[in-house]
mmCIF file of C-alpha atoms in Angstrom:
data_model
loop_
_atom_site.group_PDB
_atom_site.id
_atom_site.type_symbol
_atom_site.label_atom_id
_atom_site.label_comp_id
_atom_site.label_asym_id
_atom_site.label_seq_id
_atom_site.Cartn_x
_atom_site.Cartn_y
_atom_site.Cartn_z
ATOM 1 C CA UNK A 2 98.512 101.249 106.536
ATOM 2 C CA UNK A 3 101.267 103.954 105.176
ATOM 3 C CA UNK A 4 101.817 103.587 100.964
ATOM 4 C CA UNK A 5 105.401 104.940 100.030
ATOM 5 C CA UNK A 6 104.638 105.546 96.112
ATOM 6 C CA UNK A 7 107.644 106.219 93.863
ATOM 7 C CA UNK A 8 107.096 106.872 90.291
ATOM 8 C CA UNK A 9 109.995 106.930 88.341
ATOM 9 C CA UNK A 10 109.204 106.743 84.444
ATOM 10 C CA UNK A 11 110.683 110.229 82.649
ATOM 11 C CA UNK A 12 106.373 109.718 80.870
ATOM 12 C CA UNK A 13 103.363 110.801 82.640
ATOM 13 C CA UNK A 14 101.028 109.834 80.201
ATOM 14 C CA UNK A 15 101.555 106.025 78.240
ATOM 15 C CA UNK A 16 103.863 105.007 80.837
ATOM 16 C CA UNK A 17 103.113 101.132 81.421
ATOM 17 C CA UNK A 18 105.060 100.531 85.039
ATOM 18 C CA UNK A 19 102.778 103.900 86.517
ATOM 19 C CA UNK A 20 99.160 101.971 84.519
ATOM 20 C CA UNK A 21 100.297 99.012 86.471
ATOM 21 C CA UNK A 22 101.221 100.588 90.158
ATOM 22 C CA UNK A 23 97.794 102.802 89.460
ATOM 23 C CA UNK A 24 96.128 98.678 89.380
ATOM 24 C CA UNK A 25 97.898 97.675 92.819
ATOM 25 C CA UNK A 26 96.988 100.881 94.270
ATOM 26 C CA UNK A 27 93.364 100.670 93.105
ATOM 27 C CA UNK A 28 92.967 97.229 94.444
ATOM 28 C CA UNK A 29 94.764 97.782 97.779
ATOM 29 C CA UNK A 30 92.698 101.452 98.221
ATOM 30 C CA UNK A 31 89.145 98.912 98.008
ATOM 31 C CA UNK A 32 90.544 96.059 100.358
ATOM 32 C CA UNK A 33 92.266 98.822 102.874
ATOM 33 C CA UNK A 34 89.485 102.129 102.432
ATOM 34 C CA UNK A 35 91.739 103.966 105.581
ATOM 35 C CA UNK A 36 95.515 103.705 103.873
ATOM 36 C CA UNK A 37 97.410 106.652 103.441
ATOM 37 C CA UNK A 38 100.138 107.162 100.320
ATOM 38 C CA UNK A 39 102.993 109.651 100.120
ATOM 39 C CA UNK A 40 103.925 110.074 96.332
ATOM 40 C CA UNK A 41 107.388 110.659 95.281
ATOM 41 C CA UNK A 42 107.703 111.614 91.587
ATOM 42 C CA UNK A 43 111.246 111.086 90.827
ATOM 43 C CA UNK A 44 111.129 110.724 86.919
ATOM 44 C CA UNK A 45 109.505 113.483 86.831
ATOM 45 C CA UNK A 46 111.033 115.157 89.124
ATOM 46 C CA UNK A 47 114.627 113.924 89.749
ATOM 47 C CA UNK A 48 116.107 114.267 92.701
ATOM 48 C CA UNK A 49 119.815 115.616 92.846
ATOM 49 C CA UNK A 50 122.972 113.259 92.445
ATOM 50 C CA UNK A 51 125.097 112.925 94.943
ATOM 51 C CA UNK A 52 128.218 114.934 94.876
ATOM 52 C CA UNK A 53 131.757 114.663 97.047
ATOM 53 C CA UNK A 54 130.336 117.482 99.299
ATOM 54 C CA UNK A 55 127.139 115.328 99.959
ATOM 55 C CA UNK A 56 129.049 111.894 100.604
ATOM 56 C CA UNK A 57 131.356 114.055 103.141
ATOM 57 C CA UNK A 58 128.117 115.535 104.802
ATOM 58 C CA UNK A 59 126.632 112.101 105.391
ATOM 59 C CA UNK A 60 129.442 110.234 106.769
ATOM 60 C CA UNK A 61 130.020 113.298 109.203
ATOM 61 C CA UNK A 62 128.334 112.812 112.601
ATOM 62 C CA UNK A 63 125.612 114.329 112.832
ATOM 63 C CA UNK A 64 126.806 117.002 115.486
ATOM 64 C CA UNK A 65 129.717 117.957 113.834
ATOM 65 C CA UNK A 66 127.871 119.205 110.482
ATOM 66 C CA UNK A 67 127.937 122.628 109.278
ATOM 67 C CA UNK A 68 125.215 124.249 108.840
ATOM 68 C CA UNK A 69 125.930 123.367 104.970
ATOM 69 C CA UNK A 70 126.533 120.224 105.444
ATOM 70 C CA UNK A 71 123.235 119.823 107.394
ATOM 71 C CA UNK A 72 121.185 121.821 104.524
ATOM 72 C CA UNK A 73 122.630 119.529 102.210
ATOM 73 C CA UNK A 74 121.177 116.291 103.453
ATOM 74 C CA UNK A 75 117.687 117.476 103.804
ATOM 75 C CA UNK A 76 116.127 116.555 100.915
ATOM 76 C CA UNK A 77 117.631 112.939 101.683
ATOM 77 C CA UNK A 78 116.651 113.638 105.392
ATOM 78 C CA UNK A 79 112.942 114.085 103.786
ATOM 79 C CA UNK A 80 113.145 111.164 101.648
ATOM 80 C CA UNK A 81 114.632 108.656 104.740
ATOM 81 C CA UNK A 82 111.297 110.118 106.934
ATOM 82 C CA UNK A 83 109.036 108.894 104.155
ATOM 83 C CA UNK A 84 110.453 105.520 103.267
ATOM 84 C CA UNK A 85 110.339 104.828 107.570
ATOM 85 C CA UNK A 86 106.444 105.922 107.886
ATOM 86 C CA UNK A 87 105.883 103.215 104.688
ATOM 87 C CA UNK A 88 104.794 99.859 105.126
ATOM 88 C CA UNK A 89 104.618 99.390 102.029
ATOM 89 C CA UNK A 90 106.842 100.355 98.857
ATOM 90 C CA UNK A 91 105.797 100.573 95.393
ATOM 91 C CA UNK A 92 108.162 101.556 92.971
ATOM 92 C CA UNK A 93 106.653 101.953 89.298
ATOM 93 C CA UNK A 94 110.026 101.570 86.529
ATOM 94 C CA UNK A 95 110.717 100.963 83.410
ATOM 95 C CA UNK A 96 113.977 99.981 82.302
ATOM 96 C CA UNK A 97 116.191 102.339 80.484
ATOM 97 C CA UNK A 98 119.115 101.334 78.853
ATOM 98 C CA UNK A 99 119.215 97.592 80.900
ATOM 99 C CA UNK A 100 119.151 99.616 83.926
ATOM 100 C CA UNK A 101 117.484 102.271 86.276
ATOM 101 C CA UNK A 102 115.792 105.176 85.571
ATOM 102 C CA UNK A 103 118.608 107.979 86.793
ATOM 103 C CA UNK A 104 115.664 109.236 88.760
ATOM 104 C CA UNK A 105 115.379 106.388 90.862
ATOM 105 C CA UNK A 106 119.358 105.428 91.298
ATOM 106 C CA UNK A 107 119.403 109.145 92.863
ATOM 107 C CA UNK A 108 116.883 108.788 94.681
ATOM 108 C CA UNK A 109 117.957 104.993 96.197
ATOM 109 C CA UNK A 110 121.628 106.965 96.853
ATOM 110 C CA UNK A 111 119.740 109.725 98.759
ATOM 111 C CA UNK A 112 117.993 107.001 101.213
ATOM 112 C CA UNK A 113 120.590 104.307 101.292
ATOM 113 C CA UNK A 114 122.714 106.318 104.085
ATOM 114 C CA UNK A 115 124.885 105.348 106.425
ATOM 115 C CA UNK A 116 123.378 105.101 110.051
ATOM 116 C CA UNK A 117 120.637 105.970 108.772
ATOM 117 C CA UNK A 118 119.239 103.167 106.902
ATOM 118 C CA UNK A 119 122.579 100.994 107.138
ATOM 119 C CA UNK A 120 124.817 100.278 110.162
ATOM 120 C CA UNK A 121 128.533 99.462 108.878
ATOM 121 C CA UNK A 122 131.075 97.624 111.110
ATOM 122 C CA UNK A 123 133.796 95.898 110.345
ATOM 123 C CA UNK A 124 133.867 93.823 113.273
ATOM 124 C CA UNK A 125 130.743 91.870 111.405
ATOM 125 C CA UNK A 126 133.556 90.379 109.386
ATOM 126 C CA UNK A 127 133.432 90.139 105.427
ATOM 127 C CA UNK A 128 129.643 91.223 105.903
ATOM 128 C CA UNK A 129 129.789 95.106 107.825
ATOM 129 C CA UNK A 130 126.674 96.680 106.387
ATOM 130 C CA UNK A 131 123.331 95.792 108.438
ATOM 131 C CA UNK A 132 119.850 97.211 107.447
ATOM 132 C CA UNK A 133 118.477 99.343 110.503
ATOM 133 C CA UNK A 134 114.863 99.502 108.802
ATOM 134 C CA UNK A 135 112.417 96.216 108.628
ATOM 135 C CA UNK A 136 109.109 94.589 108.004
ATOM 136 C CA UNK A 137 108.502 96.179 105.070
ATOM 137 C CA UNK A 138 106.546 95.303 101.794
ATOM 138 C CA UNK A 139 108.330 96.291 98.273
ATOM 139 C CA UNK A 140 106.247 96.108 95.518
ATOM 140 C CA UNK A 141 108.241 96.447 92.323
ATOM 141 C CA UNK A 142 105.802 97.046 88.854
ATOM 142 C CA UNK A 143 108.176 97.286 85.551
ATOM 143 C CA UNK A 144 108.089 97.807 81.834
ATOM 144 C CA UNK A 145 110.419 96.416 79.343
ATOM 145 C CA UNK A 146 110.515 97.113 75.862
ATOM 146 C CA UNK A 147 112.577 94.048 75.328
ATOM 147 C CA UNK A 148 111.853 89.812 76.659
ATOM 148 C CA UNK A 149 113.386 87.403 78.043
ATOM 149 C CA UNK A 150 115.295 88.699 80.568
ATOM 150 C CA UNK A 151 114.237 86.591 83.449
ATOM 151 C CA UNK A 152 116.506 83.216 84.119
ATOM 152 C CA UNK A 153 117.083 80.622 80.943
ATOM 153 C CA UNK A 154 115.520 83.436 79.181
ATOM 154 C CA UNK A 155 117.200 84.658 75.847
ATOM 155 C CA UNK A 156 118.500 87.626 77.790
ATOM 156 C CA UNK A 157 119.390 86.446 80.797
ATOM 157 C CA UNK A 158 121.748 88.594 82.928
ATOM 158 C CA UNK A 159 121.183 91.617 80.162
ATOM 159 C CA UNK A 160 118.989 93.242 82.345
ATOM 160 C CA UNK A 161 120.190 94.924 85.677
ATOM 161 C CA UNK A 162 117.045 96.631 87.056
ATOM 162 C CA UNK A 163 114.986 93.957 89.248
ATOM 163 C CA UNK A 164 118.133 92.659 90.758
ATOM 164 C CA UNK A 165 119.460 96.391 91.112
ATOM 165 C CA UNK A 166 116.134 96.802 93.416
ATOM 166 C CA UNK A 167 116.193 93.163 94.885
ATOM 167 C CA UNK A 168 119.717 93.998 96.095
ATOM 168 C CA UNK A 169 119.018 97.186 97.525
ATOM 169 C CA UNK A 170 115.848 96.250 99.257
ATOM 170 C CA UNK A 171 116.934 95.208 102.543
ATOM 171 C CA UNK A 172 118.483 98.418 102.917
ATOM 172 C CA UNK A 173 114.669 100.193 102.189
ATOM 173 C CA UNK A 174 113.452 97.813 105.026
ATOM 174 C CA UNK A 175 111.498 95.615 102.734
ATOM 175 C CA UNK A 176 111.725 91.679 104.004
ATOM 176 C CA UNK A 177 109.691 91.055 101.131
ATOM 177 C CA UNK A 178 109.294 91.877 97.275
ATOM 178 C CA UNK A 179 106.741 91.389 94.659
ATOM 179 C CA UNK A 180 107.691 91.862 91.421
ATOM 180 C CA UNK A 181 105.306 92.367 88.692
ATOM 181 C CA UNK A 182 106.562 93.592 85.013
ATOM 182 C CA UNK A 183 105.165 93.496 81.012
ATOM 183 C CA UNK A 184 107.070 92.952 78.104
ATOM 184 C CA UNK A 185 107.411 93.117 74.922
ATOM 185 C CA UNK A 186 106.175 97.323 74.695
ATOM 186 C CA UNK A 187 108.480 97.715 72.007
ATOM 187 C CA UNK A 188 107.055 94.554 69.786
ATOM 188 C CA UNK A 189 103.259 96.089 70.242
ATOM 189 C CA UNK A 190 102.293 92.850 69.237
ATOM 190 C CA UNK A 191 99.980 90.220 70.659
ATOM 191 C CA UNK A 192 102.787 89.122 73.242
ATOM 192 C CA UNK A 193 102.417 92.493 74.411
ATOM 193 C CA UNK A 194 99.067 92.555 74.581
ATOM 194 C CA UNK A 195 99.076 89.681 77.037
ATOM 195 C CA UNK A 196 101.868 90.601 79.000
ATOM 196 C CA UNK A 197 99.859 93.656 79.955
ATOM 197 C CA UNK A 198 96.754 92.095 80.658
ATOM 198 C CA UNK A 199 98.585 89.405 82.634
ATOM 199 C CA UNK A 200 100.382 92.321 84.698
ATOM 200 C CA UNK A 201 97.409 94.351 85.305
ATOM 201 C CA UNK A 202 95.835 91.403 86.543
ATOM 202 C CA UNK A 203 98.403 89.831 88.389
ATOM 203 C CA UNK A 204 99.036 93.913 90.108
ATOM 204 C CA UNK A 205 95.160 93.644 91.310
ATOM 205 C CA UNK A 206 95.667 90.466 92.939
ATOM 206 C CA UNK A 207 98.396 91.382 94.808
ATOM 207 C CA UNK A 208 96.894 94.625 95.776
ATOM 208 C CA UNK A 209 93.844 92.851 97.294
ATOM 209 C CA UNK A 210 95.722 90.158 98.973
ATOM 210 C CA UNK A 211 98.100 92.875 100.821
#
């Protein structure tokens, strides 16, 4: 079994989504001893945004690049080879802003790529874009300072990133996601206190049952 890890709080240290992907990784190490993880750090170290040059570049075929063109896609090229060995994905994020980290949009632009991880055809109707990649595991562990966010909740459709990921995943390969998040980090109050222990748990379980 093949672990695609991607970190993407801007915090190393006190950063809730990485304490909760280190409990899902703990607990899937001890029921699978023989996995193997490739970590990808992109909060702390952000990949590039895309730029016109690089959109150009990818939706060249691939023998008709420049040498350019080619150099600039391999960091994305890199980043597509790792998310095809995984079987399974975590992604550790908190949520800036109602949103994603900037880390991890760029890095979700670098590996959502035409023919490589998405086929596009028009003749496919009002529905061109098809995932290439499959039968994948996404495990999604999140932090919000905030509550209530998920449905009836008393900020429903305020916060963008688990649906952000849940729409994207498909293209990632993942035919299923597991979302695990705490709340209430800003309130540091009791709610918090069992939000976290109720994540960490909740993590564990999931890593053992994988």
């Amino acid at each position: 079994m093949h672990v695609l890890r991607v970190d993407s709080s801007v915090r190393k240290d006190g950063s809730l989504s990485r304490k909760i992907g280190d409990a899902f990784m703990k607990a899937l190490g001890k029921a699978h001893p023989g996995i193997t993880v490739t970590e990808r750090d992109v909060g702390l170290n952000p990949p590039s945004i895309i730029t016109s040059d690089w959109v150009a570049a990818a939706f060249t075929p691939e023998a008709d690049r420049s040498a350019a063109q080619a150099q600039l896609l391999e960091r994305s090229d890199q980043a597509i080879a790792e998310l095809r060995e995984a079987e399974i994905i975590l992604i550790t994020a908190p949520m800036y802003n109602y949103g994603m980290p900037a880390g991890l949009k760029a890095w979700v632009d670098s590996v959502v790529r035409k023919d490589q991880t998405f086929t596009f055809d028009l003749a496919r109707g009002d529905f061109p874009l098809n995932p290439v990649l499959s039968g994948k595991t996404l495990v999604l562990a999140t932090a919000w300072g905030e509550f209530g966010f998920e449905p009836g909740g008393v900020r429903d459709g305020q916060g963008h990133l688990v649906g952000h990921v849940q729409a994207v995943s498909g293209y990632l390969g993942a035919d299923r996601v597991e979302h695990v998040g705490v709340e209430y980090q800003e309130f540091a109050d009791d709610r918090f206190q069992a939000s976290m222990q109720a994540a960490l748990e909740r993590a564990s379980a999931l890593g053992a049952s994988l």
